[in-house]
CSV table of C-alpha atoms and ligand atoms in Angstrom, one decimal:
chain,number,residue,atom,x,y,z
A,11,MET,CA,0.1,0.1,0.0
A,12,VAL,CA,2.8,2.4,1.0
A,13,GLU,CA,4.6,1.6,-2.2
A,14,ASP,CA,1.6,2.5,-4.1
A,15,ILE,CA,1.2,5.8,-2.6
A,16,ARG,CA,4.9,6.5,-3.5
A,17,ARG,CA,4.6,5.3,-7.1
A,18,ASN,CA,1.6,7.5,-7.8
A,19,GLU,CA,3.0,10.6,-6.2
A,20,GLU,CA,6.1,10.3,-8.2
A,21,ALA,CA,4.0,10.0,-11.5
A,22,GLY,CA,2.6,13.3,-10.3
A,23,SER,CA,-0.7,12.7,-11.9
A,24,ASP,CA,-4.0,14.2,-10.6
A,25,ASP,CA,-5.8,12.9,-13.6
A,26,GLU,CA,-9.0,11.3,-12.8
A,27,GLY,CA,-8.9,7.6,-13.2
A,28,GLN,CA,-5.1,7.4,-12.5
A,29,GLY,CA,-5.3,8.7,-9.0
A,30,ARG,CA,-6.9,5.3,-8.0
A,31,ALA,CA,-4.2,3.7,-6.0
A,32,ASP,CA,-3.5,7.0,-4.7
A,33,ALA,CA,-7.0,7.6,-3.4
A,34,ALA,CA,-7.1,4.0,-1.8
A,35,GLY,CA,-3.8,4.6,-0.2
A,36,ARG,CA,-4.7,7.8,1.2
A,37,ARG,CA,-8.0,6.2,2.4
A,38,ASP,CA,-6.1,3.4,4.2
A,39,LEU,CA,-3.7,6.0,5.9
A,40,ALA,CA,-6.6,8.2,7.1
A,41,VAL,CA,-8.4,5.2,8.6
A,42,LEU,CA,-5.2,4.2,10.6
A,43,ALA,CA,-4.6,7.8,11.6
A,44,ALA,CA,-8.4,8.1,12.8
A,45,VAL,CA,-7.9,5.2,15.1
A,46,GLU,CA,-4.6,6.5,16.4
A,47,GLN,CA,-5.8,10.0,16.9
A,48,GLY,CA,-8.9,8.8,18.7
A,49,LEU,CA,-11.5,10.1,16.3
A,50,LEU,CA,-13.5,6.8,16.8
A,51,THR,CA,-14.6,6.5,20.5
A,52,GLU,CA,-17.4,4.7,22.5
A,53,ALA,CA,-19.2,8.0,22.4
A,54,ALA,CA,-18.5,8.4,18.6
A,55,PRO,CA,-18.6,5.0,17.1
A,56,VAL,CA,-19.1,6.2,13.7
A,57,VAL,CA,-17.3,9.0,11.9
A,58,ALA,CA,-17.1,10.3,8.3
A,59,LEU,CA,-13.8,11.1,6.5
A,60,LEU,CA,-13.4,13.2,3.7
A,61,ASP,CA,-10.1,13.3,1.3
A,62,VAL,CA,-9.3,16.9,0.7
A,63,ALA,CA,-6.8,16.2,-2.0
A,64,GLY,CA,-9.5,14.0,-3.7
A,65,VAL,CA,-12.0,16.9,-3.8
A,66,ARG,CA,-9.4,19.2,-5.1
A,67,ALA,CA,-8.4,17.0,-7.8
A,68,SER,CA,-12.0,16.3,-9.1
A,69,ALA,CA,-12.5,20.1,-9.1
A,70,ALA,CA,-9.4,20.6,-11.1
A,71,ALA,CA,-10.4,17.9,-13.5
A,72,LEU,CA,-13.7,19.3,-14.1
A,73,HIS,CA,-12.1,22.9,-15.0
A,74,ALA,CA,-9.8,21.0,-17.3
A,75,ALA,CA,-12.4,18.9,-18.8
A,76,PHE,CA,-14.4,22.0,-20.0
A,77,ALA,CA,-11.4,24.2,-20.8
A,78,ALA,CA,-10.3,21.5,-23.2
A,79,VAL,CA,-13.6,21.8,-25.3
A,80,THR,CA,-14.7,25.4,-25.1
A,81,ALA,CA,-13.5,28.3,-27.3
A,82,PRO,CA,-10.9,30.6,-25.6
A,83,GLY,CA,-12.9,33.3,-23.6
A,84,THR,CA,-15.9,31.2,-23.0
A,85,ARG,CA,-17.6,32.1,-19.7
A,86,VAL,CA,-18.1,28.9,-17.6
A,87,LEU,CA,-19.5,28.7,-14.2
A,88,HIS,CA,-19.2,25.3,-12.5
A,89,ALA,CA,-21.8,25.4,-9.8
A,90,PHE,CA,-21.5,22.6,-7.2
A,91,ALA,CA,-25.0,21.1,-6.4
A,92,VAL,CA,-25.1,21.9,-2.6
A,93,LYS,CA,-27.7,19.1,-1.9
A,94,ALA,CA,-25.0,16.5,-2.8
A,95,ALA,CA,-22.8,17.6,0.3
A,96,PRO,CA,-24.5,20.5,2.2
A,97,LEU,CA,-21.5,21.5,4.4
A,98,VAL,CA,-20.0,24.9,4.8
A,99,PRO,CA,-16.5,24.0,4.9
A,100,VAL,CA,-16.9,21.8,1.7
A,101,LEU,CA,-18.5,24.5,-0.1
A,102,ARG,CA,-15.7,26.9,0.9
A,103,LEU,CA,-13.0,24.2,-0.3
A,104,LEU,CA,-14.8,24.1,-3.7
A,105,HIS,CA,-15.0,27.9,-3.8
A,106,ALA,CA,-11.3,28.1,-3.3
A,107,GLU,CA,-10.9,25.6,-6.3
A,108,GLY,CA,-13.0,28.0,-8.4
A,109,ILE,CA,-16.4,26.3,-8.1
A,110,GLY,CA,-19.6,28.1,-7.4
A,111,ALA,CA,-23.0,27.0,-5.9
A,112,GLU,CA,-26.3,25.5,-7.2
A,113,VAL,CA,-29.0,26.0,-4.5
A,114,ALA,CA,-32.4,24.8,-4.2
A,115,SER,CA,-33.8,26.1,-0.8
A,116,PRO,CA,-33.3,28.8,1.6
A,117,GLY,CA,-31.1,26.7,3.7
A,118,GLU,CA,-28.8,25.8,0.7
A,119,LEU,CA,-28.5,29.4,-0.1
A,120,GLY,CA,-27.8,30.2,3.5
A,121,LEU,CA,-24.8,27.6,3.3
A,122,ALA,CA,-23.4,29.0,0.2
A,123,ARG,CA,-23.6,32.5,1.6
A,124,ALA,CA,-21.9,31.4,4.8
A,125,ALA,CA,-19.2,29.9,2.7
A,126,GLY,CA,-18.5,33.2,1.0
A,127,ILE,CA,-19.8,32.2,-2.6
A,128,ARG,CA,-20.7,35.4,-4.3
A,129,PRO,CA,-24.2,35.8,-5.8
A,130,ASP,CA,-22.7,36.0,-9.2
A,131,ARG,CA,-21.4,32.4,-8.8
A,132,THR,CA,-24.7,31.3,-7.2
A,133,VAL,CA,-27.7,29.6,-9.3
A,134,LEU,CA,-31.0,29.0,-7.6
A,135,ASP,CA,-33.1,26.1,-9.2
A,136,SER,CA,-35.7,24.9,-6.9
A,137,PRO,CA,-39.1,23.7,-8.3
A,138,ALA,CA,-41.1,25.2,-5.5
A,139,LYS,CA,-39.7,28.8,-5.0
A,140,THR,CA,-41.9,31.0,-3.0
A,141,PRO,CA,-42.3,34.8,-3.8
A,142,ALA,CA,-40.0,35.6,-0.8
A,143,GLU,CA,-37.2,33.4,-2.1
A,144,LEU,CA,-37.5,34.7,-5.7
A,145,ARG,CA,-37.6,38.3,-4.2
A,146,GLU,CA,-34.3,37.6,-2.0
A,147,ALA,CA,-32.7,36.0,-4.9
A,148,LEU,CA,-33.3,39.0,-7.3
A,149,ALA,CA,-32.4,41.5,-4.7
A,150,LEU,CA,-29.0,39.5,-4.2
A,151,GLY,CA,-28.4,39.3,-7.9
A,152,ILE,CA,-28.4,35.5,-8.0
A,153,ALA,CA,-29.1,33.6,-11.1
A,154,VAL,CA,-32.5,32.2,-11.2
A,155,ASN,CA,-33.9,29.3,-13.4
A,156,ALA,CA,-37.6,29.4,-13.6
A,157,ASP,CA,-39.4,26.1,-13.5
A,158,ASN,CA,-42.7,26.7,-15.0
A,159,PRO,CA,-45.1,29.4,-16.6
A,160,GLN,CA,-46.5,30.4,-13.1
A,161,GLU,CA,-43.1,31.2,-11.9
A,162,LEU,CA,-42.4,33.2,-15.1
A,163,THR,CA,-45.6,35.2,-14.2
A,164,ARG,CA,-44.2,35.9,-10.7
A,165,LEU,CA,-41.0,36.9,-12.2
A,166,ASP,CA,-42.8,39.4,-14.5
A,167,ALA,CA,-44.2,41.2,-11.4
A,168,LEU,CA,-41.0,41.1,-9.5
A,169,THR,CA,-38.6,42.3,-12.3
A,170,HIS,CA,-41.3,44.9,-13.0
A,171,SER,CA,-41.3,46.3,-9.5
A,172,ALA,CA,-37.6,46.4,-8.8
A,173,PRO,CA,-34.6,46.2,-11.2
A,174,THR,CA,-32.4,43.3,-10.6
A,175,GLY,CA,-28.9,42.1,-11.9
A,176,SER,CA,-29.9,38.5,-11.7
A,177,PRO,CA,-29.7,36.5,-14.9
A,178,ILE,CA,-32.8,34.7,-15.4
A,179,GLY,CA,-33.5,31.5,-17.2
A,180,LEU,CA,-36.1,28.8,-17.9
A,181,ARG,CA,-35.8,25.0,-17.1
A,182,VAL,CA,-37.0,22.9,-19.8
A,183,ASN,CA,-37.5,19.2,-19.8
A,184,PRO,CA,-36.3,17.6,-23.1
A,185,GLN,CA,-38.4,14.6,-22.2
A,186,THR,CA,-35.5,12.4,-23.6
A,187,GLY,CA,-36.5,9.5,-21.3
A,188,SER,CA,-35.6,7.7,-18.0
A,189,GLY,CA,-32.2,6.3,-16.8
A,190,SER,CA,-32.1,3.1,-14.6
A,191,ILE,CA,-33.2,4.7,-11.4
A,192,GLY,CA,-36.7,6.4,-11.8
A,193,ALA,CA,-36.5,8.5,-8.7
A,194,LEU,CA,-33.7,10.2,-10.0
A,195,SER,CA,-34.6,10.6,-13.8
A,196,THR,CA,-35.9,14.1,-14.5
A,197,ALA,CA,-36.3,14.1,-18.2
A,198,THR,CA,-39.3,11.6,-18.4
A,199,ALA,CA,-42.4,12.5,-20.1
A,200,THR,CA,-44.1,13.4,-16.9
A,201,SER,CA,-41.2,14.6,-14.7
A,202,LYS,CA,-42.2,17.5,-12.3
A,203,PHE,CA,-39.5,19.6,-13.4
A,204,GLY,CA,-39.4,22.3,-16.0
A,205,VAL,CA,-41.5,23.1,-19.0
A,206,ALA,CA,-42.2,19.5,-20.8
A,207,LEU,CA,-40.8,20.6,-24.2
A,208,ARG,CA,-42.4,17.9,-26.4
A,209,ASP,CA,-46.2,18.6,-24.9
A,210,GLU,CA,-48.4,19.9,-27.5
A,211,GLY,CA,-47.7,23.7,-28.2
A,212,ALA,CA,-44.9,23.9,-25.4
A,213,ARG,CA,-42.3,24.7,-27.7
A,214,ALA,CA,-44.0,27.4,-29.5
A,215,TRP,CA,-45.0,28.8,-26.0
A,216,VAL,CA,-41.4,28.8,-24.7
A,217,VAL,CA,-40.3,30.8,-27.9
A,218,GLN,CA,-43.0,33.4,-27.4
A,219,ALA,CA,-42.3,33.5,-23.6
A,220,PHE,CA,-38.7,34.7,-24.4
A,221,LEU,CA,-39.8,37.0,-27.1
A,222,ASP,CA,-42.2,38.7,-24.7
A,223,ARG,CA,-39.4,38.9,-21.9
A,224,PRO,CA,-36.2,40.5,-23.1
A,225,TRP,CA,-34.7,39.8,-19.6
A,226,LEU,CA,-35.0,36.0,-20.0
A,227,THR,CA,-31.5,35.1,-21.1
A,228,ARG,CA,-31.0,31.6,-20.2
A,229,LEU,CA,-32.1,28.0,-20.7
A,230,HIS,CA,-31.6,25.3,-18.2
A,231,THR,CA,-31.8,21.4,-18.2
A,232,HIS,CA,-30.9,18.7,-15.9
A,233,SER,CA,-31.7,15.2,-17.2
A,234,GLY,CA,-31.2,13.3,-13.9
A,235,SER,CA,-28.6,11.9,-11.7
A,236,GLN,CA,-26.9,8.5,-11.3
A,237,GLY,CA,-28.3,6.0,-13.7
A,238,VAL,CA,-28.9,8.4,-16.6
A,239,PRO,CA,-26.7,7.1,-19.7
A,240,LEU,CA,-24.2,10.0,-20.7
A,241,ALA,CA,-25.8,9.7,-24.3
A,242,LEU,CA,-29.2,10.5,-23.0
A,243,MET,CA,-27.7,13.5,-20.9
A,244,ALA,CA,-26.0,14.8,-24.0
A,245,GLU,CA,-29.2,14.5,-26.0
A,246,GLY,CA,-30.9,16.6,-23.4
A,247,VAL,CA,-28.3,19.3,-23.9
A,248,ARG,CA,-28.5,19.0,-27.7
A,249,THR,CA,-32.3,19.6,-27.5
A,250,VAL,CA,-31.7,22.7,-25.4
A,251,HIS,CA,-29.1,24.1,-27.4
A,252,GLU,CA,-31.4,23.7,-30.5
A,253,LEU,CA,-34.0,25.6,-28.7
A,254,ALA,CA,-31.7,28.3,-27.8
A,255,GLU,CA,-30.7,28.7,-31.7
A,256,GLU,CA,-34.5,28.8,-32.5
A,257,ILE,CA,-35.3,31.5,-29.9
A,258,ASN,CA,-32.4,33.6,-31.0
A,259,ALA,CA,-33.3,33.3,-34.7
A,260,ALA,CA,-36.9,34.4,-33.8
A,261,ALA,CA,-35.5,37.2,-31.6
A,262,GLY,CA,-33.1,38.4,-34.3
A,263,ARG,CA,-30.3,38.6,-31.6
A,264,GLN,CA,-28.4,36.5,-29.1
A,265,GLN,CA,-31.1,36.7,-26.5
A,266,VAL,CA,-30.3,33.3,-25.0
A,267,ASP,CA,-26.6,34.0,-24.0
A,268,THR,CA,-26.0,31.2,-21.4
A,269,ILE,CA,-26.9,27.5,-21.3
A,270,ASP,CA,-27.1,25.7,-18.0
A,271,ILE,CA,-26.6,22.0,-18.7
A,272,GLY,CA,-27.2,20.8,-15.1
A,273,GLY,CA,-25.1,18.1,-13.5
A,274,GLY,CA,-25.7,14.2,-13.3
A,275,LEU,CA,-22.5,12.6,-14.2
A,276,PRO,CA,-22.7,9.2,-12.7
A,277,VAL,CA,-20.4,7.7,-10.2
A,278,ASN,CA,-18.6,4.3,-10.2
A,279,PHE,CA,-19.6,2.7,-6.8
A,280,SER,CA,-18.0,-0.7,-7.6
A,281,SER,CA,-14.2,0.1,-7.6
A,282,ASP,CA,-11.8,3.0,-7.1
A,283,ASP,CA,-11.8,3.8,-10.8
A,284,GLU,CA,-13.3,7.2,-11.3
A,285,THR,CA,-15.4,6.5,-14.4
A,286,PRO,CA,-16.9,8.0,-16.4
A,287,THR,CA,-14.7,11.1,-16.1
A,288,HIS,CA,-15.9,14.8,-16.5
A,289,ALA,CA,-13.4,15.0,-19.5
A,290,GLU,CA,-15.2,12.0,-21.1
A,291,TYR,CA,-18.5,13.7,-20.6
A,292,ALA,CA,-17.2,17.1,-21.9
A,293,GLN,CA,-15.8,15.4,-25.0
A,294,LEU,CA,-19.2,13.5,-25.6
A,295,LEU,CA,-21.0,16.9,-25.3
A,296,LYS,CA,-18.5,18.6,-27.8
A,297,SER,CA,-19.2,15.9,-30.3
A,298,THR,CA,-23.1,15.8,-29.8
A,299,VAL,CA,-23.3,19.5,-29.6
A,300,PRO,CA,-20.5,21.2,-31.3
A,301,GLY,CA,-22.4,24.7,-31.5
A,302,LEU,CA,-22.4,24.9,-27.8
A,303,PHE,CA,-18.7,25.4,-27.6
A,304,ASP,CA,-18.2,27.8,-30.3
A,305,GLY,CA,-17.9,30.9,-27.9
A,306,ARG,CA,-21.4,32.2,-28.4
A,307,TYR,CA,-22.9,30.8,-25.5
A,308,GLY,CA,-21.7,31.0,-21.9
A,309,LEU,CA,-22.1,27.7,-19.8
A,310,VAL,CA,-23.1,26.8,-16.4
A,311,THR,CA,-22.8,23.2,-15.1
A,312,GLU,CA,-24.1,21.8,-11.7
A,313,PHE,CA,-22.4,18.7,-11.0
A,314,GLY,CA,-22.8,17.3,-7.5
A,315,ARG,CA,-22.1,13.5,-7.0
A,316,SER,CA,-19.1,13.4,-9.4
A,317,LEU,CA,-17.2,15.9,-7.5
A,318,LEU,CA,-17.6,14.6,-3.9
A,319,ALA,CA,-18.8,10.9,-3.9
A,320,LYS,CA,-15.5,9.0,-4.1
A,321,HIS,CA,-13.8,11.2,-1.6
A,322,GLY,CA,-16.0,10.4,1.5
A,323,THR,CA,-15.7,7.2,3.7
A,324,VAL,CA,-17.9,6.3,6.7
A,325,LEU,CA,-15.9,4.4,9.4
A,326,ALA,CA,-17.9,2.5,11.9
A,327,ARG,CA,-17.1,0.1,14.8
A,328,VAL,CA,-18.4,-3.3,14.9
A,329,GLU,CA,-20.3,-3.3,18.2
A,330,TYR,CA,-21.2,-7.1,18.0
A,331,ALA,CA,-20.4,-9.9,15.7
A,332,LYS,CA,-23.2,-12.5,15.7
A,333,SER,CA,-24.6,-15.3,13.7
A,334,ALA,CA,-28.4,-15.9,12.7
A,335,GLY,CA,-29.7,-18.9,10.5
A,336,GLY,CA,-26.2,-19.8,9.5
A,337,ARG,CA,-25.3,-16.1,8.3
A,338,ALA,CA,-22.6,-14.1,10.0
A,339,VAL,CA,-23.9,-10.5,11.0
A,340,ALA,CA,-21.7,-7.7,11.9
A,341,VAL,CA,-23.8,-5.1,13.8
A,342,THR,CA,-22.2,-1.7,13.3
A,343,HIS,CA,-23.0,1.9,13.9
A,344,ALA,CA,-23.4,2.7,10.1
A,345,GLY,CA,-26.9,2.3,8.9
A,346,VAL,CA,-30.0,4.0,7.6
A,347,GLN,CA,-29.0,7.4,9.1
A,348,ILE,CA,-26.0,7.8,6.9
A,349,ALA,CA,-26.9,5.5,3.9
A,350,THR,CA,-30.6,6.0,3.6
A,351,ARG,CA,-30.8,5.2,-0.1
A,352,THR,CA,-28.7,2.1,0.2
A,353,VAL,CA,-30.8,0.8,2.9
A,354,TYR,CA,-34.2,1.4,1.5
A,355,ASN,CA,-33.1,0.6,-2.1
A,356,PRO,CA,-30.3,-1.7,-2.1
A,357,GLU,CA,-30.4,-2.6,-5.7
A,358,SER,CA,-30.0,0.6,-7.0
A,359,TRP,CA,-27.5,2.0,-4.4
A,360,PRO,CA,-24.9,-0.9,-3.7
A,361,LEU,CA,-22.0,0.4,-1.5
A,362,ARG,CA,-18.5,-1.1,-1.3
A,363,ILE,CA,-17.5,-2.1,2.2
A,364,ALA,CA,-14.0,-2.4,3.4
A,365,ALA,CA,-13.0,-4.4,6.5
A,366,TYR,CA,-10.3,-3.0,9.0
A,367,ASP,CA,-9.2,-4.4,12.3
A,368,ALA,CA,-9.6,-2.5,15.6
A,369,LYS,CA,-6.3,-0.8,14.9
A,370,GLY,CA,-7.5,0.5,11.7
A,371,ARG,CA,-5.3,-1.8,9.6
A,372,PRO,CA,-6.8,-3.5,6.4
A,373,LYS,CA,-8.2,-6.9,7.6
A,374,ASP,CA,-7.0,-10.1,5.9
A,375,GLY,CA,-8.4,-13.6,5.9
A,376,PRO,CA,-10.7,-15.7,3.7
A,377,ASP,CA,-13.8,-14.2,2.6
A,378,VAL,CA,-17.0,-15.1,4.4
A,379,ALA,CA,-20.5,-13.9,3.3
A,380,GLN,CA,-21.8,-11.6,6.1
A,381,ASP,CA,-24.5,-9.1,6.6
A,382,ILE,CA,-23.1,-5.6,7.5
A,383,ALA,CA,-26.1,-4.2,9.8
A,384,GLY,CA,-26.7,-0.7,11.2
A,385,PRO,CA,-27.8,0.3,14.5
A,386,ALA,CA,-31.5,1.2,13.7
A,387,CYS,CA,-34.3,-0.8,14.9
A,388,PHE,CA,-35.8,-2.3,11.9
A,389,ALA,CA,-35.0,-5.3,10.0
A,390,GLY,CA,-33.9,-3.7,6.8
A,391,ASP,CA,-31.3,-1.5,8.3
A,392,VAL,CA,-28.6,-3.4,6.6
A,393,LEU,CA,-25.7,-1.9,4.5
A,394,ALA,CA,-24.8,-4.9,2.7
A,395,THR,CA,-26.3,-8.5,2.5
A,396,GLY,CA,-24.3,-11.8,2.3
A,397,ARG,CA,-21.1,-9.6,1.5
A,398,PRO,CA,-17.9,-11.6,1.2
A,399,LEU,CA,-15.3,-10.1,3.5
A,400,PRO,CA,-12.8,-11.3,6.0
A,401,LEU,CA,-14.8,-12.3,9.1
A,402,LEU,CA,-15.6,-9.4,11.1
A,403,GLU,CA,-15.1,-9.6,15.0
A,404,GLN,CA,-16.3,-7.4,17.7
A,405,GLY,CA,-14.2,-4.1,17.8
A,406,ASP,CA,-13.2,-4.3,14.1
A,407,LEU,CA,-14.2,-1.4,11.9
A,408,VAL,CA,-16.2,-1.3,8.6
A,409,ALA,CA,-15.7,1.3,5.9
A,410,ALA,CA,-18.6,2.4,3.8
A,411,LEU,CA,-16.8,3.7,0.7
A,412,ASP,CA,-17.7,6.2,-2.0
A,413,THR,CA,-20.1,8.1,0.6
A,414,GLY,CA,-18.9,11.8,0.0
A,415,ALA,CA,-22.1,12.9,-1.7
A,416,TYR,CA,-25.7,12.1,-0.6
A,417,TYR,CA,-24.6,10.0,2.4
A,418,PHE,CA,-23.3,11.2,5.6
A,419,ALA,CA,-23.9,14.8,4.7
A,420,ASN,CA,-27.8,14.0,4.2
A,421,HIS,CA,-28.5,12.5,7.6
A,422,TYR,CA,-31.8,10.8,8.3
A,423,ALA,CA,-32.9,11.0,11.9
A,424,TYR,CA,-34.4,7.7,12.4
A,425,ASN,CA,-34.2,6.4,16.0
A,426,SER,CA,-32.8,9.9,16.8
A,427,LEU,CA,-29.4,8.5,15.8
A,428,ALA,CA,-26.8,11.3,16.1
A,429,ARG,CA,-25.3,13.1,13.0
A,430,PRO,CA,-21.8,11.8,13.0
A,431,GLY,CA,-18.8,14.0,13.0
A,432,ILE,CA,-17.1,14.8,9.6
A,433,HIS,CA,-13.3,15.0,9.4
A,434,GLY,CA,-11.5,16.3,6.3
A,435,PHE,CA,-8.1,14.8,5.9
A,436,THR,CA,-4.8,15.6,4.4
A,437,THR,CA,-1.8,13.4,3.9
A,438,PRO,CA,0.7,16.1,3.2
A,439,GLY,CA,4.0,15.5,1.2
A,440,ARG,CA,5.6,12.2,0.7
A,441,ASP,CA,5.2,11.1,4.2
A,442,THR,CA,3.5,7.8,4.0
A,443,THR,CA,3.2,7.3,7.7
A,444,THR,CA,0.3,8.4,9.8
A,445,HIS,CA,2.3,11.3,11.3
A,446,GLY,CA,1.6,13.2,8.1
A,447,VAL,CA,-2.1,12.8,8.4
A,448,ARG,CA,-4.1,15.9,9.6
A,449,PHE,CA,-7.8,16.0,10.4
A,450,ALA,CA,-10.0,19.0,10.4
A,451,THR,CA,-13.4,19.1,11.7
A,452,VAL,CA,-15.9,19.8,9.0
A,453,ARG,CA,-18.9,19.1,11.3
A,454,ALA,CA,-18.9,18.2,15.0
A,455,PRO,CA,-20.8,15.1,16.1
A,456,GLN,CA,-24.4,15.8,17.1
A,457,THR,CA,-24.7,15.7,20.9
A,458,VAL,CA,-27.8,14.2,22.8
A,459,ALA,CA,-28.5,17.6,24.0
A,460,GLU,CA,-28.7,18.8,20.6
A,461,ILE,CA,-31.0,16.1,19.5
A,462,VAL,CA,-33.2,16.8,22.6
A,463,ALA,CA,-33.2,20.4,21.6
A,464,GLU,CA,-34.1,19.9,18.1
A,465,SER,CA,-36.9,17.4,19.1
A,466,GLY,CA,-38.9,19.9,21.0
A,467,GLY,CA,-36.9,19.6,24.3
A,468,GLY,CA,-37.5,23.3,24.9
A,469,HIS,CA,-41.2,23.0,25.3
A,470,PRO,CA,-42.0,19.6,26.8
A,471,ASP,CA,-45.4,20.7,28.1
A,472,ALA,CA,-46.7,21.9,24.8
A,473,LEU,CA,-49.4,19.4,24.5
A,474,VAL,CA,-50.4,18.9,28.0
A,475,ARG,CA,-51.2,22.5,29.0
A,476,ASP,CA,-54.8,23.2,29.8
B,2,PLP,C1,-29.5,17.2,-8.0
B,2,PLP,C2,-29.2,18.2,-9.2
B,2,PLP,C3,-28.0,18.4,-9.5
B,2,PLP,C4,-26.9,17.4,-9.3
B,2,PLP,O1,-26.8,16.3,-9.8
B,2,PLP,P1,-25.7,15.2,-9.5
B,2,PLP,O2,-26.3,13.9,-9.9
B,2,PLP,O3,-25.2,15.3,-8.0
B,2,PLP,O4,-24.5,15.9,-10.4
B,2,PLP,C5,-27.6,19.3,-10.6
B,2,PLP,N1,-28.9,20.2,-10.9
B,2,PLP,C6,-30.0,20.0,-10.5
B,2,PLP,C7,-31.1,20.9,-11.0
B,2,PLP,C8,-30.3,19.1,-9.5
B,2,PLP,O5,-31.5,18.9,-9.1
């Protein structure tokens, strides 16, 4: 492992895909250091670790991917989809790497502002924006993508009553079809998002809506997340570019000056390979929609999962190792509260699990099929069923890999389980021992007092007063 780390550092590559042994080496070192430095305790039997170098490398790879396909001078804003990792220090790290924010609620906007992300690097996309949210966004100068005709009517009134510097766009649904996970496919015929472009009369309506509103200058689409084939995503972007050209021809000017292509690059949850890469997607877009990259259009992207997922690890203690009906079961502290999608929909969201011993060293031994169970009180709270791993014992550790996006940062408060602490780690220089590993608190573990306070603890008599 140590040798792997050296070899890759010497190669000096921060290329996606090639950083594989690097990332696995950094992760093993961080697990060892987390145990040595006492991050895992009886009071904190589950923690989340975030690989800062990995996040930086993904951000750099995203910039490079689009720089390689755009004409010189093209305006490109990469806005991170905040829902994928709603954590202020993460947003600040991405900001330092030149990445803005895509927000979809007052809370997410608050996080982006707390991270110091400027309004002109922020995009508001929610499907249910209230008048108050719209007013605030317009007052701040944040880009707004309207979802539907009623929202455009609200914007008519708001832009009429107060001038705004906000670029305003319209989200369209190219209705190109579903990916493999229905719940995350936003370009189906009946999706709740955007103006359904293939519905009867919709296209003509959209063109007229732009002609009637000189301030409407952007088009937005997002075909979905994890499970949508790249070709389908690219097809959605092609549809929207074609629509922009049609609007601009009808307007006799470059009214649509920016196209927001959304996010949705899927992540490989089955190995340390980072595939597909941002570069592959950018190249596919360039070959599918060459006109998008000739310099006439500014671009906005909204990637979430592909920037963060591979860089997060959940580390949990095995509290008990038992056997039931001939099956080995490791009862751990990582379950539905940090891996909600995996627990409720294991076929769509399988996670890799790594086994470590109590000291945080990779565990060896013959593979034994075992269930990796969580701490919650329902039978389905299982991260992996019949998974071949070295037989886990009481006090060992399990790591749920690729959990940097939509997992530990999106806590689910079942059984009033505490939000685990999140620690960013760096492994500076060529030091391949744990001495070089530094942790920084991204989010402190939630305390029982905080859980009580959030659960009405401040007004226990609310329902029994006469
Ligand atoms: C969720 C979402 C994204 C990010 O999707 P990823 O799959 O995490 O890249 C981008 N844009 C919109 C509008 C979204 O809803």
